[in-house]
Amino acid sequence: MPEFSSRTPPYRHWTSKDYLQTIRPEILTRFDEEQLNEVQRVLDQAISKPVPKIVDLRFVIDLIFSKFYVVLLLGKDRRRRPRAYKVPRRLTKISNFVTAVILLVNLNLFISSVVLVMAYLVKTAIGINLSDGFHMQDVIRCLS
């Protein structure tokens, strides 16, 4: 019988049958077939189905005194029902868009800088010199 605990594998998608198995057996035996089918139908509608994401970034920041997790998901909104609340103002929509763009630009810059640093380190480790006789001291001398 599945249980919801910290030992559950991360990112596992629970089905309606998994949720039904968490009901105590003495209560589960009281349901007839029609009731079980109806409960399972409602659970199937309520449980969101996993969909592929454009960006699925998950990591943990482990500090001395506490542990934090960060999840960044980016994908198409495929909810069947509209949000329970309306976004109040046009300014909120604009600020949400600007925030998303800033996040994506920062993520792009971070990944690009990591790739460039790694390429430079690999180039240096292999011993490739792209400019013979040219060093940073020459640049500093030219600027002063």
PDB file of N, CA, C and O in Angstrom, residues 53-106:
ATOM      1  N   LYS A  53       7.983  19.813 -19.858  1.00  0.00           N
ATOM      2  CA  LYS A  53       8.253  21.235 -19.641  1.00  0.00           C
ATOM      3  C   LYS A  53       9.413  21.670 -20.533  1.00  0.00           C
ATOM      4  O   LYS A  53      10.321  20.892 -20.822  1.00  0.00           O
ATOM      5  N   ILE A  54       9.379  22.941 -20.932  1.00  0.00           N
ATOM      6  CA  ILE A  54      10.489  23.499 -21.698  1.00  0.00           C
ATOM      7  C   ILE A  54      11.704  23.615 -20.785  1.00  0.00           C
ATOM      8  O   ILE A  54      12.817  23.254 -21.159  1.00  0.00           O
ATOM      9  N   VAL A  55      11.488  24.122 -19.576  1.00  0.00           N
ATOM     10  CA  VAL A  55      12.548  24.233 -18.575  1.00  0.00           C
ATOM     11  C   VAL A  55      12.066  23.503 -17.324  1.00  0.00           C
ATOM     12  O   VAL A  55      10.972  23.770 -16.835  1.00  0.00           O
ATOM     13  N   ASP A  56      12.861  22.567 -16.843  1.00  0.00           N
ATOM     14  CA  ASP A  56      12.555  21.848 -15.609  1.00  0.00           C
ATOM     15  C   ASP A  56      13.837  21.827 -14.783  1.00  0.00           C
ATOM     16  O   ASP A  56      14.655  20.932 -14.903  1.00  0.00           O
ATOM     17  N   LEU A  57      14.022  22.872 -13.989  1.00  0.00           N
ATOM     18  CA  LEU A  57      15.241  23.049 -13.210  1.00  0.00           C
ATOM     19  C   LEU A  57      14.900  22.872 -11.736  1.00  0.00           C
ATOM     20  O   LEU A  57      14.097  23.609 -11.189  1.00  0.00           O
ATOM     21  N   ARG A  58      15.490  21.865 -11.108  1.00  0.00           N
ATOM     22  CA  ARG A  58      15.237  21.585  -9.696  1.00  0.00           C
ATOM     23  C   ARG A  58      16.586  21.361  -9.015  1.00  0.00           C
ATOM     24  O   ARG A  58      17.396  20.574  -9.488  1.00  0.00           O
ATOM     25  N   PHE A  59      16.798  22.064  -7.912  1.00  0.00           N
ATOM     26  CA  PHE A  59      18.006  21.828  -7.136  1.00  0.00           C
ATOM     27  C   PHE A  59      17.763  22.203  -5.684  1.00  0.00           C
ATOM     28  O   PHE A  59      16.786  22.860  -5.346  1.00  0.00           O
ATOM     29  N   VAL A  60      18.664  21.745  -4.821  1.00  0.00           N
ATOM     30  CA  VAL A  60      18.553  21.952  -3.381  1.00  0.00           C
ATOM     31  C   VAL A  60      19.723  22.802  -2.924  1.00  0.00           C
ATOM     32  O   VAL A  60      20.867  22.576  -3.332  1.00  0.00           O
ATOM     33  N   ILE A  61      19.440  23.792  -2.086  1.00  0.00           N
ATOM     34  CA  ILE A  61      20.472  24.598  -1.458  1.00  0.00           C
ATOM     35  C   ILE A  61      20.555  24.136  -0.010  1.00  0.00           C
ATOM     36  O   ILE A  61      19.618  24.323   0.760  1.00  0.00           O
ATOM     37  N   ASP A  62      21.647  23.494   0.336  1.00  0.00           N
ATOM     38  CA  ASP A  62      21.809  22.918   1.666  1.00  0.00           C
ATOM     39  C   ASP A  62      22.707  23.832   2.498  1.00  0.00           C
ATOM     40  O   ASP A  62      23.913  23.892   2.292  1.00  0.00           O
ATOM     41  N   LEU A  63      22.095  24.566   3.405  1.00  0.00           N
ATOM     42  CA  LEU A  63      22.834  25.445   4.301  1.00  0.00           C
ATOM     43  C   LEU A  63      23.080  24.730   5.625  1.00  0.00           C
ATOM     44  O   LEU A  63      22.522  23.657   5.879  1.00  0.00           O
ATOM     45  N   ILE A  64      23.874  25.318   6.484  1.00  0.00           N
ATOM     46  CA  ILE A  64      24.195  24.691   7.764  1.00  0.00           C
ATOM     47  C   ILE A  64      22.952  24.540   8.630  1.00  0.00           C
ATOM     48  O   ILE A  64      22.708  23.503   9.223  1.00  0.00           O
ATOM     49  N   PHE A  65      22.118  25.559   8.658  1.00  0.00           N
ATOM     50  CA  PHE A  65      20.976  25.573   9.563  1.00  0.00           C
ATOM     51  C   PHE A  65      19.677  25.116   8.923  1.00  0.00           C
ATOM     52  O   PHE A  65      18.699  24.844   9.608  1.00  0.00           O
ATOM     53  N   SER A  66      19.629  25.037   7.585  1.00  0.00           N
ATOM     54  CA  SER A  66      18.370  24.693   6.928  1.00  0.00           C
ATOM     55  C   SER A  66      18.645  24.211   5.509  1.00  0.00           C
ATOM     56  O   SER A  66      19.746  24.359   4.979  1.00  0.00           O
ATOM     57  N   LYS A  67      17.617  23.652   4.905  1.00  0.00           N
ATOM     58  CA  LYS A  67      17.709  23.147   3.548  1.00  0.00           C
ATOM     59  C   LYS A  67      16.575  23.767   2.736  1.00  0.00           C
ATOM     60  O   LYS A  67      15.424  23.763   3.166  1.00  0.00           O
ATOM     61  N   PHE A  68      16.894  24.317   1.578  1.00  0.00           N
ATOM     62  CA  PHE A  68      15.912  24.946   0.716  1.00  0.00           C
ATOM     63  C   PHE A  68      15.934  24.255  -0.639  1.00  0.00           C
ATOM     64  O   PHE A  68      16.979  23.777  -1.078  1.00  0.00           O
ATOM     65  N   TYR A  69      14.782  24.211  -1.290  1.00  0.00           N
ATOM     66  CA  TYR A  69      14.737  23.679  -2.642  1.00  0.00           C
ATOM     67  C   TYR A  69      14.226  24.765  -3.584  1.00  0.00           C
ATOM     68  O   TYR A  69      13.433  25.614  -3.212  1.00  0.00           O
ATOM     69  N   VAL A  70      14.710  24.709  -4.813  1.00  0.00           N
ATOM     70  CA  VAL A  70      14.314  25.667  -5.838  1.00  0.00           C
ATOM     71  C   VAL A  70      13.792  24.864  -7.020  1.00  0.00           C
ATOM     72  O   VAL A  70      14.422  23.902  -7.454  1.00  0.00           O
ATOM     73  N   VAL A  71      12.630  25.244  -7.510  1.00  0.00           N
ATOM     74  CA  VAL A  71      12.025  24.596  -8.668  1.00  0.00           C
ATOM     75  C   VAL A  71      11.642  25.682  -9.660  1.00  0.00           C
ATOM     76  O   VAL A  71      10.928  26.615  -9.308  1.00  0.00           O
ATOM     77  N   LEU A  72      12.132  25.561 -10.876  1.00  0.00           N
ATOM     78  CA  LEU A  72      11.759  26.479 -11.937  1.00  0.00           C
ATOM     79  C   LEU A  72      11.201  25.649 -13.081  1.00  0.00           C
ATOM     80  O   LEU A  72      11.909  24.833 -13.674  1.00  0.00           O
ATOM     81  N   LEU A  73       9.921  25.815 -13.351  1.00  0.00           N
ATOM     82  CA  LEU A  73       9.255  25.095 -14.424  1.00  0.00           C
ATOM     83  C   LEU A  73       8.732  26.109 -15.436  1.00  0.00           C
ATOM     84  O   LEU A  73       8.172  27.137 -15.059  1.00  0.00           O
ATOM     85  N   LEU A  74       8.905  25.796 -16.690  1.00  0.00           N
ATOM     86  CA  LEU A  74       8.403  26.663 -17.741  1.00  0.00           C
ATOM     87  C   LEU A  74       7.779  25.778 -18.801  1.00  0.00           C
ATOM     88  O   LEU A  74       8.420  24.877 -19.330  1.00  0.00           O
ATOM     89  N   GLY A  75       6.504  25.997 -19.049  1.00  0.00           N
ATOM     90  CA  GLY A  75       5.794  25.197 -20.037  1.00  0.00           C
ATOM     91  C   GLY A  75       4.445  25.807 -20.344  1.00  0.00           C
ATOM     92  O   GLY A  75       4.038  26.801 -19.747  1.00  0.00           O
ATOM     93  N   LYS A  76       3.746  25.174 -21.248  1.00  0.00           N
ATOM     94  CA  LYS A  76       2.437  25.670 -21.663  1.00  0.00           C
ATOM     95  C   LYS A  76       1.410  25.387 -20.577  1.00  0.00           C
ATOM     96  O   LYS A  76       1.423  24.338 -19.952  1.00  0.00           O
ATOM     97  N   ASP A  77       0.515  26.342 -20.349  1.00  0.00           N
ATOM     98  CA  ASP A  77      -0.545  26.195 -19.357  1.00  0.00           C
ATOM     99  C   ASP A  77      -1.647  25.327 -19.956  1.00  0.00           C
ATOM    100  O   ASP A  77      -2.330  25.729 -20.886  1.00  0.00           O
ATOM    101  N   ARG A  78      -1.797  24.111 -19.418  1.00  0.00           N
ATOM    102  CA  ARG A  78      -2.787  23.170 -19.955  1.00  0.00           C
ATOM    103  C   ARG A  78      -3.867  22.831 -18.941  1.00  0.00           C
ATOM    104  O   ARG A  78      -4.470  21.776 -19.005  1.00  0.00           O
ATOM    105  N   ARG A  79      -4.099  23.730 -18.010  1.00  0.00           N
ATOM    106  CA  ARG A  79      -5.151  23.474 -17.022  1.00  0.00           C
ATOM    107  C   ARG A  79      -6.505  23.500 -17.695  1.00  0.00           C
ATOM    108  O   ARG A  79      -6.761  24.314 -18.585  1.00  0.00           O
ATOM    109  N   ARG A  80      -7.392  22.623 -17.221  1.00  0.00           N
ATOM    110  CA  ARG A  80      -8.734  22.557 -17.803  1.00  0.00           C
ATOM    111  C   ARG A  80      -9.608  23.693 -17.306  1.00  0.00           C
ATOM    112  O   ARG A  80     -10.431  24.215 -18.020  1.00  0.00           O
ATOM    113  N   ARG A  81      -9.450  24.022 -16.052  1.00  0.00           N
ATOM    114  CA  ARG A  81     -10.274  25.079 -15.464  1.00  0.00           C
ATOM    115  C   ARG A  81      -9.468  26.370 -15.363  1.00  0.00           C
ATOM    116  O   ARG A  81      -8.262  26.337 -15.155  1.00  0.00           O
ATOM    117  N   PRO A  82     -10.127  27.514 -15.458  1.00  0.00           N
ATOM    118  CA  PRO A  82      -9.394  28.780 -15.283  1.00  0.00           C
ATOM    119  C   PRO A  82      -8.965  28.944 -13.825  1.00  0.00           C
ATOM    120  O   PRO A  82      -9.453  28.254 -12.936  1.00  0.00           O
ATOM    121  N   ARG A  83      -8.058  29.861 -13.615  1.00  0.00           N
ATOM    122  CA  ARG A  83      -7.606  30.144 -12.255  1.00  0.00           C
ATOM    123  C   ARG A  83      -8.784  30.554 -11.383  1.00  0.00           C
ATOM    124  O   ARG A  83      -9.749  31.114 -11.858  1.00  0.00           O
ATOM    125  N   ALA A  84      -8.647  30.309 -10.083  1.00  0.00           N
ATOM    126  CA  ALA A  84      -9.708  30.672  -9.152  1.00  0.00           C
ATOM    127  C   ALA A  84      -9.768  32.180  -8.939  1.00  0.00           C
ATOM    128  O   ALA A  84     -10.759  32.701  -8.459  1.00  0.00           O
ATOM    129  N   TYR A  85      -8.713  32.877  -9.277  1.00  0.00           N
ATOM    130  CA  TYR A  85      -8.680  34.327  -9.104  1.00  0.00           C
ATOM    131  C   TYR A  85      -8.264  34.979 -10.419  1.00  0.00           C
ATOM    132  O   TYR A  85      -7.618  34.369 -11.248  1.00  0.00           O
ATOM    133  N   LYS A  86      -8.655  36.184 -10.588  1.00  0.00           N
ATOM    134  CA  LYS A  86      -8.271  36.945 -11.766  1.00  0.00           C
ATOM    135  C   LYS A  86      -7.066  37.808 -11.421  1.00  0.00           C
ATOM    136  O   LYS A  86      -6.958  38.324 -10.314  1.00  0.00           O
ATOM    137  N   VAL A  87      -6.153  37.937 -12.388  1.00  0.00           N
ATOM    138  CA  VAL A  87      -5.018  38.824 -12.186  1.00  0.00           C
ATOM    139  C   VAL A  87      -5.582  40.231 -12.153  1.00  0.00           C
ATOM    140  O   VAL A  87      -6.249  40.664 -13.089  1.00  0.00           O
ATOM    141  N   PRO A  88      -5.355  40.980 -11.050  1.00  0.00           N
ATOM    142  CA  PRO A  88      -6.098  42.216 -10.818  1.00  0.00           C
ATOM    143  C   PRO A  88      -5.889  43.323 -11.832  1.00  0.00           C
ATOM    144  O   PRO A  88      -6.841  43.941 -12.273  1.00  0.00           O
ATOM    145  N   ARG A  89      -4.658  43.575 -12.199  1.00  0.00           N
ATOM    146  CA  ARG A  89      -4.435  44.763 -13.019  1.00  0.00           C
ATOM    147  C   ARG A  89      -3.526  44.451 -14.188  1.00  0.00           C
ATOM    148  O   ARG A  89      -2.806  43.451 -14.196  1.00  0.00           O
ATOM    149  N   ARG A  90      -3.550  45.343 -15.142  1.00  0.00           N
ATOM    150  CA  ARG A  90      -2.672  45.212 -16.299  1.00  0.00           C
ATOM    151  C   ARG A  90      -1.209  45.327 -15.887  1.00  0.00           C
ATOM    152  O   ARG A  90      -0.343  44.651 -16.439  1.00  0.00           O
ATOM    153  N   LEU A  91      -0.952  46.170 -14.884  1.00  0.00           N
ATOM    154  CA  LEU A  91       0.413  46.345 -14.394  1.00  0.00           C
ATOM    155  C   LEU A  91       0.980  45.028 -13.862  1.00  0.00           C
ATOM    156  O   LEU A  91       2.154  44.710 -14.067  1.00  0.00           O
ATOM    157  N   THR A  92       0.140  44.223 -13.209  1.00  0.00           N
ATOM    158  CA  THR A  92       0.589  42.928 -12.694  1.00  0.00           C
ATOM    159  C   THR A  92       0.976  42.001 -13.832  1.00  0.00           C
ATOM    160  O   THR A  92       1.993  41.304 -13.764  1.00  0.00           O
ATOM    161  N   LYS A  93       0.184  41.990 -14.893  1.00  0.00           N
ATOM    162  CA  LYS A  93       0.505  41.149 -16.050  1.00  0.00           C
ATOM    163  C   LYS A  93       1.829  41.571 -16.677  1.00  0.00           C
ATOM    164  O   LYS A  93       2.667  40.736 -17.028  1.00  0.00           O
ATOM    165  N   ILE A  94       2.024  42.870 -16.798  1.00  0.00           N
ATOM    166  CA  ILE A  94       3.263  43.379 -17.391  1.00  0.00           C
ATOM    167  C   ILE A  94       4.461  43.033 -16.509  1.00  0.00           C
ATOM    168  O   ILE A  94       5.499  42.584 -17.001  1.00  0.00           O
ATOM    169  N   SER A  95       4.313  43.214 -15.199  1.00  0.00           N
ATOM    170  CA  SER A  95       5.434  42.906 -14.304  1.00  0.00           C
ATOM    171  C   SER A  95       5.734  41.406 -14.292  1.00  0.00           C
ATOM    172  O   SER A  95       6.895  41.005 -14.191  1.00  0.00           O
ATOM    173  N   ASN A  96       4.711  40.549 -14.397  1.00  0.00           N
ATOM    174  CA  ASN A  96       4.948  39.105 -14.488  1.00  0.00           C
ATOM    175  C   ASN A  96       5.722  38.760 -15.756  1.00  0.00           C
ATOM    176  O   ASN A  96       6.645  37.942 -15.727  1.00  0.00           O
ATOM    177  N   PHE A  97       5.359  39.396 -16.855  1.00  0.00           N
ATOM    178  CA  PHE A  97       6.061  39.164 -18.118  1.00  0.00           C
ATOM    179  C   PHE A  97       7.517  39.625 -18.034  1.00  0.00           C
ATOM    180  O   PHE A  97       8.428  38.910 -18.446  1.00  0.00           O
ATOM    181  N   VAL A  98       7.734  40.813 -17.476  1.00  0.00           N
ATOM    182  CA  VAL A  98       9.103  41.346 -17.339  1.00  0.00           C
ATOM    183  C   VAL A  98       9.936  40.437 -16.436  1.00  0.00           C
ATOM    184  O   VAL A  98      11.100  40.137 -16.728  1.00  0.00           O
ATOM    185  N   THR A  99       9.353  39.964 -15.349  1.00  0.00           N
ATOM    186  CA  THR A  99      10.065  39.066 -14.444  1.00  0.00           C
ATOM    187  C   THR A  99      10.454  37.775 -15.152  1.00  0.00           C
ATOM    188  O   THR A  99      11.573  37.272 -14.997  1.00  0.00           O
ATOM    189  N   ALA A 100       9.540  37.205 -15.930  1.00  0.00           N
ATOM    190  CA  ALA A 100       9.838  35.977 -16.665  1.00  0.00           C
ATOM    191  C   ALA A 100      10.966  36.200 -17.671  1.00  0.00           C
ATOM    192  O   ALA A 100      11.867  35.361 -17.801  1.00  0.00           O
ATOM    193  N   VAL A 101      10.936  37.332 -18.366  1.00  0.00           N
ATOM    194  CA  VAL A 101      11.998  37.634 -19.336  1.00  0.00           C
ATOM    195  C   VAL A 101      13.339  37.797 -18.625  1.00  0.00           C
ATOM    196  O   VAL A 101      14.366  37.272 -19.076  1.00  0.00           O
ATOM    197  N   ILE A 102      13.349  38.501 -17.506  1.00  0.00           N
ATOM    198  CA  ILE A 102      14.599  38.688 -16.748  1.00  0.00           C
ATOM    199  C   ILE A 102      15.142  37.347 -16.269  1.00  0.00           C
ATOM    200  O   ILE A 102      16.346  37.087 -16.349  1.00  0.00           O
ATOM    201  N   LEU A 103      14.259  36.483 -15.770  1.00  0.00           N
ATOM    202  CA  LEU A 103      14.697  35.150 -15.338  1.00  0.00           C
ATOM    203  C   LEU A 103      15.307  34.359 -16.490  1.00  0.00           C
ATOM    204  O   LEU A 103      16.364  33.738 -16.335  1.00  0.00           O
ATOM    205  N   LEU A 104      14.658  34.387 -17.637  1.00  0.00           N
ATOM    206  CA  LEU A 104      15.185  33.638 -18.786  1.00  0.00           C
ATOM    207  C   LEU A 104      16.504  34.210 -19.282  1.00  0.00           C
ATOM    208  O   LEU A 104      17.424  33.459 -19.632  1.00  0.00           O
ATOM    209  N   VAL A 105      16.633  35.530 -19.321  1.00  0.00           N
ATOM    210  CA  VAL A 105      17.888  36.151 -19.752  1.00  0.00           C
ATOM    211  C   VAL A 105      19.016  35.801 -18.773  1.00  0.00           C
ATOM    212  O   VAL A 105      20.133  35.452 -19.182  1.00  0.00           O
ATOM    213  N   ASN A 106      18.730  35.871 -17.462  1.00  0.00           N
ATOM    214  CA  ASN A 106      19.750  35.526 -16.471  1.00  0.00           C
ATOM    215  C   ASN A 106      20.150  34.066 -16.563  1.00  0.00           C
ATOM    216  O   ASN A 106      21.338  33.726 -16.448  1.00  0.00           O
TER     217      ASN A 106
END
